[in-house]
């Protein structure tokens, strides 16, 4: 097993293992700055921490978009913004298709099914569709239902909790200090306010972001620490997949080793959370990276397609989990 050679960092990581309390911002930054030859040691440490505090099970989730494209917001990384020339058209998905997507997701062994809409926040038409969709899925399919519908009012939070939405996703996306560089139509604080209401409602909080937006390593560390303060149940970690037509279309993709440093660093900042590989892992890390991440702190994957880009085939991911002897988290264990 590879060892960390910096004594102060090694001691800090041992403390994470023993206590389940994450690295502080300086510690996270130290991991993000490790030389290449120390990356395996960081991944080993993150894997040990994950196994100690989360166990070997891996959570598998499918996502479906009920409303794709045409969003009025200007998140510079997002091809679903209606303000850019990205080739993503506004599309609505009807209830039978939604139930079928949930059924197919459950058939892969996944325990979470997330309904996603590209909106600033849900209007009454979308809330009505989600209400009907959640009821239809609960009737027909045995799976936890999550939702990601943008910023919410308190009434909407309460309604989603009441109809049985188990987890709500709303990403802070990046460090508070960097957010205004990539989003100008709303603030980090507005996103945070929704997350606080979700937490208070009793729904699980899913909150992550995207790396590779042009943030500095210091801001990556700041972001990991801000997430740790929120203490989300799940953190989806995306890597920028630059989409044509967006302001970040020409941004460089995250270097594979930097991505692995980030995976280890986020796990060490968040020892107990569900750390999910989300979009962009294929182009940043290739197939091998999936294995490295799962042995470096990641304990959840999205199967199938992402919202605007294609992912790996579910069978590939499930075969890999089998090979790594990481059981898919059972539905009963998540209820
Ligand atoms: S990230 Fe969300 S809020 Fe921002 S443009 Fe995309 S869909 Fe809209």
PDB file of C-alpha atoms in Angstrom, residues 120 151-152 170-180 183 185-197 207 226 229-230:
ATOM      1  CA  UNK A 120     -34.435  28.143 -12.198  1.00  0.00           C
ATOM      2  CA  UNK A 151     -34.390  26.650  -6.298  1.00  0.00           C
ATOM      3  CA  UNK A 152     -37.523  26.073  -4.204  1.00  0.00           C
ATOM      4  CA  UNK A 170     -29.266  21.077  -5.657  1.00  0.00           C
ATOM      5  CA  UNK A 171     -25.611  21.690  -6.417  1.00  0.00           C
ATOM      6  CA  UNK A 172     -23.623  24.610  -5.074  1.00  0.00           C
ATOM      7  CA  UNK A 173     -21.487  23.903  -8.177  1.00  0.00           C
ATOM      8  CA  UNK A 174     -18.296  25.623  -7.033  1.00  0.00           C
ATOM      9  CA  UNK A 175     -16.692  27.668  -4.267  1.00  0.00           C
ATOM     10  CA  UNK A 176     -18.654  30.630  -3.048  1.00  0.00           C
ATOM     11  CA  UNK A 177     -15.770  32.951  -4.014  1.00  0.00           C
ATOM     12  CA  UNK A 178     -15.724  31.660  -7.599  1.00  0.00           C
ATOM     13  CA  UNK A 179     -19.463  31.288  -8.223  1.00  0.00           C
ATOM     14  CA  UNK A 180     -20.012  34.833  -9.628  1.00  0.00           C
ATOM     15  CA  UNK A 183     -23.177  32.256 -12.877  1.00  0.00           C
ATOM     16  CA  UNK A 185     -28.353  35.216 -12.908  1.00  0.00           C
ATOM     17  CA  UNK A 186     -28.533  33.991  -9.313  1.00  0.00           C
ATOM     18  CA  UNK A 187     -26.247  33.772  -6.299  1.00  0.00           C
ATOM     19  CA  UNK A 188     -24.521  31.021  -4.351  1.00  0.00           C
ATOM     20  CA  UNK A 189     -26.499  32.176  -1.320  1.00  0.00           C
ATOM     21  CA  UNK A 190     -29.810  31.616  -3.118  1.00  0.00           C
ATOM     22  CA  UNK A 191     -28.775  28.043  -3.784  1.00  0.00           C
ATOM     23  CA  UNK A 192     -27.646  27.640  -0.192  1.00  0.00           C
ATOM     24  CA  UNK A 193     -30.995  28.922   1.115  1.00  0.00           C
ATOM     25  CA  UNK A 194     -32.839  26.178  -0.787  1.00  0.00           C
ATOM     26  CA  UNK A 195     -30.467  23.579   0.644  1.00  0.00           C
ATOM     27  CA  UNK A 196     -31.077  24.766   4.190  1.00  0.00           C
ATOM     28  CA  UNK A 197     -34.856  24.476   3.719  1.00  0.00           C
ATOM     29  CA  UNK A 207     -25.257  18.713  -3.099  1.00  0.00           C
ATOM     30  CA  UNK A 226     -18.058  24.567   2.265  1.00  0.00           C
ATOM     31  CA  UNK A 229     -20.017  22.516   6.533  1.00  0.00           C
ATOM     32  CA  UNK A 230     -23.339  21.754   4.836  1.00  0.00           C
TER      33      UNK A 230
END
